Amino acid sequence: MSSLPKFVSGFTVIPVVYRHSTHILYVRAHLSKSKDIIYPEGRTLFLVNIPVDATDREISLFFKFCGTIEQVVYDRNSSHETEAEAEVETEAETSPSPSPSTEEQQPRLKKQRERPEKASPSIVPLPPVPTRTLRKTGSIAHIIFLDPSSLEKALVPPTKSRPLAIF
């Protein structure tokens, strides 16, 4: 840890420990240059080089010591994420319809005593399981904290490396 600089070009260096390697996050307070996307000033942390498979939950748990996280927003220029979200939505909309039973397909040949029909259970499809979204290497994210003091805590250089994923 001592060989890493604490700051690089205005970014705070945060090492993230994995089982066999260390990943480096670069963070700073968000400075808005665009009028299109507005993030709350003084409460938004700008992250660069997030791990390609990081989830909202993992990032939220990693920065939980700073304070309450309102939202994690990933790079809006990534079309891969919107395609994956659209795919999950279409899978949820197109649920398989129950197939007709064999009684409806073929008429009965022999007449049997009429029995009261039992209501067949309705088929309810399982909810889709979201897969991990992989982002491009070096992608960015914004973390919006509930209060400004949380942002200040996140910008303090760490004294030791911490794991991103908690298993």
PDB file of C-alpha atoms in Angstrom:
ATOM      1  CA  MET A   1       0.000   0.000   0.000  1.00  0.00           C
ATOM      2  CA  SER A   2       2.833   2.411   0.743  1.00  0.00           C
ATOM      3  CA  SER A   3       4.075   2.208  -2.866  1.00  0.00           C
ATOM      4  CA  LEU A   4       0.809   3.680  -4.223  1.00  0.00           C
ATOM      5  CA  PRO A   5       0.368   7.453  -4.384  1.00  0.00           C
ATOM      6  CA  LYS A   6      -2.562   8.890  -2.441  1.00  0.00           C
ATOM      7  CA  PHE A   7      -3.567  11.294  -5.235  1.00  0.00           C
ATOM      8  CA  VAL A   8      -3.184  11.248  -9.028  1.00  0.00           C
ATOM      9  CA  SER A   9      -4.251  14.264 -11.132  1.00  0.00           C
ATOM     10  CA  GLY A  10      -6.861  15.386  -8.616  1.00  0.00           C
ATOM     11  CA  PHE A  11      -8.224  11.874  -8.023  1.00  0.00           C
ATOM     12  CA  THR A  12      -7.972   9.989  -4.735  1.00  0.00           C
ATOM     13  CA  VAL A  13      -6.458   6.524  -5.274  1.00  0.00           C
ATOM     14  CA  ILE A  14      -8.428   3.707  -3.636  1.00  0.00           C
ATOM     15  CA  PRO A  15      -6.991   0.184  -3.857  1.00  0.00           C
ATOM     16  CA  VAL A  16      -9.529  -2.651  -3.951  1.00  0.00           C
ATOM     17  CA  VAL A  17      -8.297  -6.107  -2.933  1.00  0.00           C
ATOM     18  CA  TYR A  18      -9.379  -9.233  -4.751  1.00  0.00           C
ATOM     19  CA  ARG A  19      -8.241 -12.753  -3.970  1.00  0.00           C
ATOM     20  CA  HIS A  20      -5.194 -12.684  -6.299  1.00  0.00           C
ATOM     21  CA  SER A  21      -4.911  -9.055  -7.354  1.00  0.00           C
ATOM     22  CA  THR A  22      -5.487  -5.427  -6.473  1.00  0.00           C
ATOM     23  CA  HIS A  23      -7.730  -3.114  -8.497  1.00  0.00           C
ATOM     24  CA  ILE A  24      -7.360   0.658  -8.348  1.00  0.00           C
ATOM     25  CA  LEU A  25     -10.365   3.014  -8.187  1.00  0.00           C
ATOM     26  CA  TYR A  26      -9.895   6.732  -8.842  1.00  0.00           C
ATOM     27  CA  VAL A  27     -12.450   9.008  -7.157  1.00  0.00           C
ATOM     28  CA  ARG A  28     -13.124  12.717  -6.827  1.00  0.00           C
ATOM     29  CA  ALA A  29     -16.031  15.052  -6.156  1.00  0.00           C
ATOM     30  CA  HIS A  30     -18.204  15.400  -9.256  1.00  0.00           C
ATOM     31  CA  LEU A  31     -17.732  18.660 -11.161  1.00  0.00           C
ATOM     32  CA  SER A  32     -20.599  19.241 -13.579  1.00  0.00           C
ATOM     33  CA  LYS A  33     -19.577  20.497 -17.022  1.00  0.00           C
ATOM     34  CA  SER A  34     -22.731  19.388 -18.833  1.00  0.00           C
ATOM     35  CA  LYS A  35     -26.115  21.016 -18.464  1.00  0.00           C
ATOM     36  CA  ASP A  36     -27.917  17.830 -19.643  1.00  0.00           C
ATOM     37  CA  ILE A  37     -27.218  15.505 -16.730  1.00  0.00           C
ATOM     38  CA  ILE A  38     -27.456  17.105 -13.320  1.00  0.00           C
ATOM     39  CA  TYR A  39     -26.045  15.387 -10.259  1.00  0.00           C
ATOM     40  CA  PRO A  40     -26.420  17.023  -6.834  1.00  0.00           C
ATOM     41  CA  GLU A  41     -23.431  19.256  -6.231  1.00  0.00           C
ATOM     42  CA  GLY A  42     -21.543  18.499  -3.031  1.00  0.00           C
ATOM     43  CA  ARG A  43     -23.072  15.006  -2.663  1.00  0.00           C
ATOM     44  CA  THR A  44     -21.892  13.203  -5.819  1.00  0.00           C
ATOM     45  CA  LEU A  45     -18.726  11.100  -6.016  1.00  0.00           C
ATOM     46  CA  PHE A  46     -17.223  10.489  -9.468  1.00  0.00           C
ATOM     47  CA  LEU A  47     -15.570   7.057  -9.879  1.00  0.00           C
ATOM     48  CA  VAL A  48     -13.237   6.011 -12.689  1.00  0.00           C
ATOM     49  CA  ASN A  49     -11.960   2.508 -13.457  1.00  0.00           C
ATOM     50  CA  ILE A  50     -14.726   0.604 -11.704  1.00  0.00           C
ATOM     51  CA  PRO A  51     -14.368  -3.193 -11.957  1.00  0.00           C
ATOM     52  CA  VAL A  52     -16.081  -4.585 -15.058  1.00  0.00           C
ATOM     53  CA  ASP A  53     -18.431  -6.811 -13.048  1.00  0.00           C
ATOM     54  CA  ALA A  54     -19.164  -4.519 -10.100  1.00  0.00           C
ATOM     55  CA  THR A  55     -22.804  -4.339  -9.027  1.00  0.00           C
ATOM     56  CA  ASP A  56     -24.730  -1.534  -7.312  1.00  0.00           C
ATOM     57  CA  ARG A  57     -24.812  -3.586  -4.140  1.00  0.00           C
ATOM     58  CA  GLU A  58     -21.047  -4.180  -4.088  1.00  0.00           C
ATOM     59  CA  ILE A  59     -20.267  -0.515  -4.686  1.00  0.00           C
ATOM     60  CA  SER A  60     -22.811   0.541  -2.059  1.00  0.00           C
ATOM     61  CA  LEU A  61     -21.323  -1.860   0.499  1.00  0.00           C
ATOM     62  CA  PHE A  62     -17.795  -0.693  -0.342  1.00  0.00           C
ATOM     63  CA  PHE A  63     -18.669   2.968   0.350  1.00  0.00           C
ATOM     64  CA  LYS A  64     -21.130   2.274   3.176  1.00  0.00           C
ATOM     65  CA  PHE A  65     -18.623   3.419   5.804  1.00  0.00           C
ATOM     66  CA  CYS A  66     -18.872   6.950   4.329  1.00  0.00           C
ATOM     67  CA  GLY A  67     -22.622   7.274   4.812  1.00  0.00           C
ATOM     68  CA  THR A  68     -25.970   6.510   3.211  1.00  0.00           C
ATOM     69  CA  ILE A  69     -25.913   6.091  -0.570  1.00  0.00           C
ATOM     70  CA  GLU A  70     -28.949   7.378  -2.404  1.00  0.00           C
ATOM     71  CA  GLN A  71     -28.090   6.046  -5.879  1.00  0.00           C
ATOM     72  CA  VAL A  72     -25.325   4.556  -8.046  1.00  0.00           C
ATOM     73  CA  VAL A  73     -25.420   5.704 -11.682  1.00  0.00           C
ATOM     74  CA  TYR A  74     -23.186   4.128 -14.315  1.00  0.00           C
ATOM     75  CA  ASP A  75     -21.824   5.627 -17.530  1.00  0.00           C
ATOM     76  CA  ARG A  76     -24.801   6.734 -19.619  1.00  0.00           C
ATOM     77  CA  ASN A  77     -22.870   6.375 -22.895  1.00  0.00           C
ATOM     78  CA  SER A  78     -22.702   2.596 -22.563  1.00  0.00           C
ATOM     79  CA  SER A  79     -25.208   1.100 -25.017  1.00  0.00           C
ATOM     80  CA  HIS A  80     -24.423  -2.423 -23.778  1.00  0.00           C
ATOM     81  CA  GLU A  81     -26.199  -1.762 -20.461  1.00  0.00           C
ATOM     82  CA  THR A  82     -29.368  -0.478 -22.096  1.00  0.00           C
ATOM     83  CA  GLU A  83     -29.457  -3.494 -24.417  1.00  0.00           C
ATOM     84  CA  ALA A  84     -29.169  -5.867 -21.445  1.00  0.00           C
ATOM     85  CA  GLU A  85     -31.903  -4.012 -19.534  1.00  0.00           C
ATOM     86  CA  ALA A  86     -34.194  -4.118 -22.588  1.00  0.00           C
ATOM     87  CA  GLU A  87     -33.543  -7.839 -22.980  1.00  0.00           C
ATOM     88  CA  VAL A  88     -34.538  -8.533 -19.375  1.00  0.00           C
ATOM     89  CA  GLU A  89     -37.722  -6.468 -19.823  1.00  0.00           C
ATOM     90  CA  THR A  90     -38.746  -8.345 -22.982  1.00  0.00           C
ATOM     91  CA  GLU A  91     -38.144 -11.692 -21.285  1.00  0.00           C
ATOM     92  CA  ALA A  92     -40.411 -10.638 -18.428  1.00  0.00           C
ATOM     93  CA  GLU A  93     -43.153  -9.500 -20.830  1.00  0.00           C
ATOM     94  CA  THR A  94     -43.125 -12.665 -22.935  1.00  0.00           C
ATOM     95  CA  SER A  95     -43.985 -15.264 -20.359  1.00  0.00           C
ATOM     96  CA  PRO A  96     -44.774 -18.714 -21.728  1.00  0.00           C
ATOM     97  CA  SER A  97     -48.494 -19.420 -21.931  1.00  0.00           C
ATOM     98  CA  PRO A  98     -49.674 -22.687 -20.466  1.00  0.00           C
ATOM     99  CA  SER A  99     -49.929 -25.416 -23.072  1.00  0.00           C
ATOM    100  CA  PRO A 100     -53.353 -26.938 -23.617  1.00  0.00           C
ATOM    101  CA  SER A 101     -53.908 -30.149 -21.728  1.00  0.00           C
ATOM    102  CA  THR A 102     -54.163 -33.482 -23.529  1.00  0.00           C
ATOM    103  CA  GLU A 103     -57.909 -33.578 -22.809  1.00  0.00           C
ATOM    104  CA  GLU A 104     -58.430 -30.470 -24.887  1.00  0.00           C
ATOM    105  CA  GLN A 105     -56.273 -31.750 -27.725  1.00  0.00           C
ATOM    106  CA  GLN A 106     -57.980 -35.145 -28.279  1.00  0.00           C
ATOM    107  CA  PRO A 107     -61.663 -35.984 -27.854  1.00  0.00           C
ATOM    108  CA  ARG A 108     -62.522 -38.836 -25.511  1.00  0.00           C
ATOM    109  CA  LEU A 109     -63.281 -42.070 -27.217  1.00  0.00           C
ATOM    110  CA  LYS A 110     -64.993 -43.813 -24.325  1.00  0.00           C
ATOM    111  CA  LYS A 111     -67.577 -42.242 -22.167  1.00  0.00           C
ATOM    112  CA  GLN A 112     -66.653 -42.397 -18.534  1.00  0.00           C
ATOM    113  CA  ARG A 113     -68.550 -41.474 -15.457  1.00  0.00           C
ATOM    114  CA  GLU A 114     -68.545 -37.779 -15.084  1.00  0.00           C
ATOM    115  CA  ARG A 115     -66.388 -36.688 -12.206  1.00  0.00           C
ATOM    116  CA  PRO A 116     -66.244 -33.197 -10.912  1.00  0.00           C
ATOM    117  CA  GLU A 117     -63.227 -31.585 -12.531  1.00  0.00           C
ATOM    118  CA  LYS A 118     -60.564 -30.352 -10.203  1.00  0.00           C
ATOM    119  CA  ALA A 119     -59.286 -26.931 -10.963  1.00  0.00           C
ATOM    120  CA  SER A 120     -55.792 -27.210 -12.332  1.00  0.00           C
ATOM    121  CA  PRO A 121     -53.212 -25.017 -10.683  1.00  0.00           C
ATOM    122  CA  SER A 122     -52.324 -21.891 -12.589  1.00  0.00           C
ATOM    123  CA  ILE A 123     -48.839 -21.659 -13.986  1.00  0.00           C
ATOM    124  CA  VAL A 124     -46.947 -18.666 -12.741  1.00  0.00           C
ATOM    125  CA  PRO A 125     -43.580 -18.080 -14.410  1.00  0.00           C
ATOM    126  CA  LEU A 126     -40.571 -17.507 -12.190  1.00  0.00           C
ATOM    127  CA  PRO A 127     -39.173 -13.992 -12.189  1.00  0.00           C
ATOM    128  CA  PRO A 128     -36.167 -13.518 -14.460  1.00  0.00           C
ATOM    129  CA  VAL A 129     -32.835 -13.817 -12.732  1.00  0.00           C
ATOM    130  CA  PRO A 130     -30.689 -10.821 -13.596  1.00  0.00           C
ATOM    131  CA  THR A 131     -27.225 -11.731 -14.714  1.00  0.00           C
ATOM    132  CA  ARG A 132     -24.222  -9.605 -13.927  1.00  0.00           C
ATOM    133  CA  THR A 133     -23.814  -6.774 -16.376  1.00  0.00           C
ATOM    134  CA  LEU A 134     -20.267  -6.536 -17.655  1.00  0.00           C
ATOM    135  CA  ARG A 135     -19.089  -3.052 -18.459  1.00  0.00           C
ATOM    136  CA  LYS A 136     -16.177  -1.917 -20.558  1.00  0.00           C
ATOM    137  CA  THR A 137     -12.811  -1.641 -18.846  1.00  0.00           C
ATOM    138  CA  GLY A 138     -12.221   1.701 -17.148  1.00  0.00           C
ATOM    139  CA  SER A 139     -15.892   2.669 -17.105  1.00  0.00           C
ATOM    140  CA  ILE A 140     -17.233   5.382 -14.843  1.00  0.00           C
ATOM    141  CA  ALA A 141     -19.957   5.731 -12.228  1.00  0.00           C
ATOM    142  CA  HIS A 142     -21.441   8.402  -9.988  1.00  0.00           C
ATOM    143  CA  ILE A 143     -22.403   7.731  -6.389  1.00  0.00           C
ATOM    144  CA  ILE A 144     -24.979  10.116  -4.971  1.00  0.00           C
ATOM    145  CA  PHE A 145     -24.781  10.336  -1.184  1.00  0.00           C
ATOM    146  CA  LEU A 146     -27.572  11.477   1.092  1.00  0.00           C
ATOM    147  CA  ASP A 147     -25.490  14.240   2.676  1.00  0.00           C
ATOM    148  CA  PRO A 148     -22.293  16.223   1.888  1.00  0.00           C
ATOM    149  CA  SER A 149     -20.341  14.842   4.866  1.00  0.00           C
ATOM    150  CA  SER A 150     -20.460  11.380   3.287  1.00  0.00           C
ATOM    151  CA  LEU A 151     -18.719  12.720   0.180  1.00  0.00           C
ATOM    152  CA  GLU A 152     -15.967  14.228   2.329  1.00  0.00           C
ATOM    153  CA  LYS A 153     -15.389  10.860   4.042  1.00  0.00           C
ATOM    154  CA  ALA A 154     -15.182   9.079   0.671  1.00  0.00           C
ATOM    155  CA  LEU A 155     -12.468  11.472  -0.550  1.00  0.00           C
ATOM    156  CA  VAL A 156     -10.100  10.762   2.362  1.00  0.00           C
ATOM    157  CA  PRO A 157      -7.266   8.468   1.165  1.00  0.00           C
ATOM    158  CA  PRO A 158      -7.595   5.003   2.744  1.00  0.00           C
ATOM    159  CA  THR A 159      -4.975   3.700   5.144  1.00  0.00           C
ATOM    160  CA  LYS A 160      -5.347   0.121   3.904  1.00  0.00           C
ATOM    161  CA  SER A 161      -6.886  -1.799   0.992  1.00  0.00           C
ATOM    162  CA  ARG A 162     -10.405  -3.212   1.347  1.00  0.00           C
ATOM    163  CA  PRO A 163     -12.226  -5.908  -0.611  1.00  0.00           C
ATOM    164  CA  LEU A 164     -15.018  -4.822  -2.990  1.00  0.00           C
ATOM    165  CA  ALA A 165     -17.081  -8.003  -2.936  1.00  0.00           C
ATOM    166  CA  ILE A 166     -18.174  -9.475   0.369  1.00  0.00           C
ATOM    167  CA  PHE A 167     -18.834 -13.188   0.037  1.00  0.00           C
TER     168      PHE A 167
END
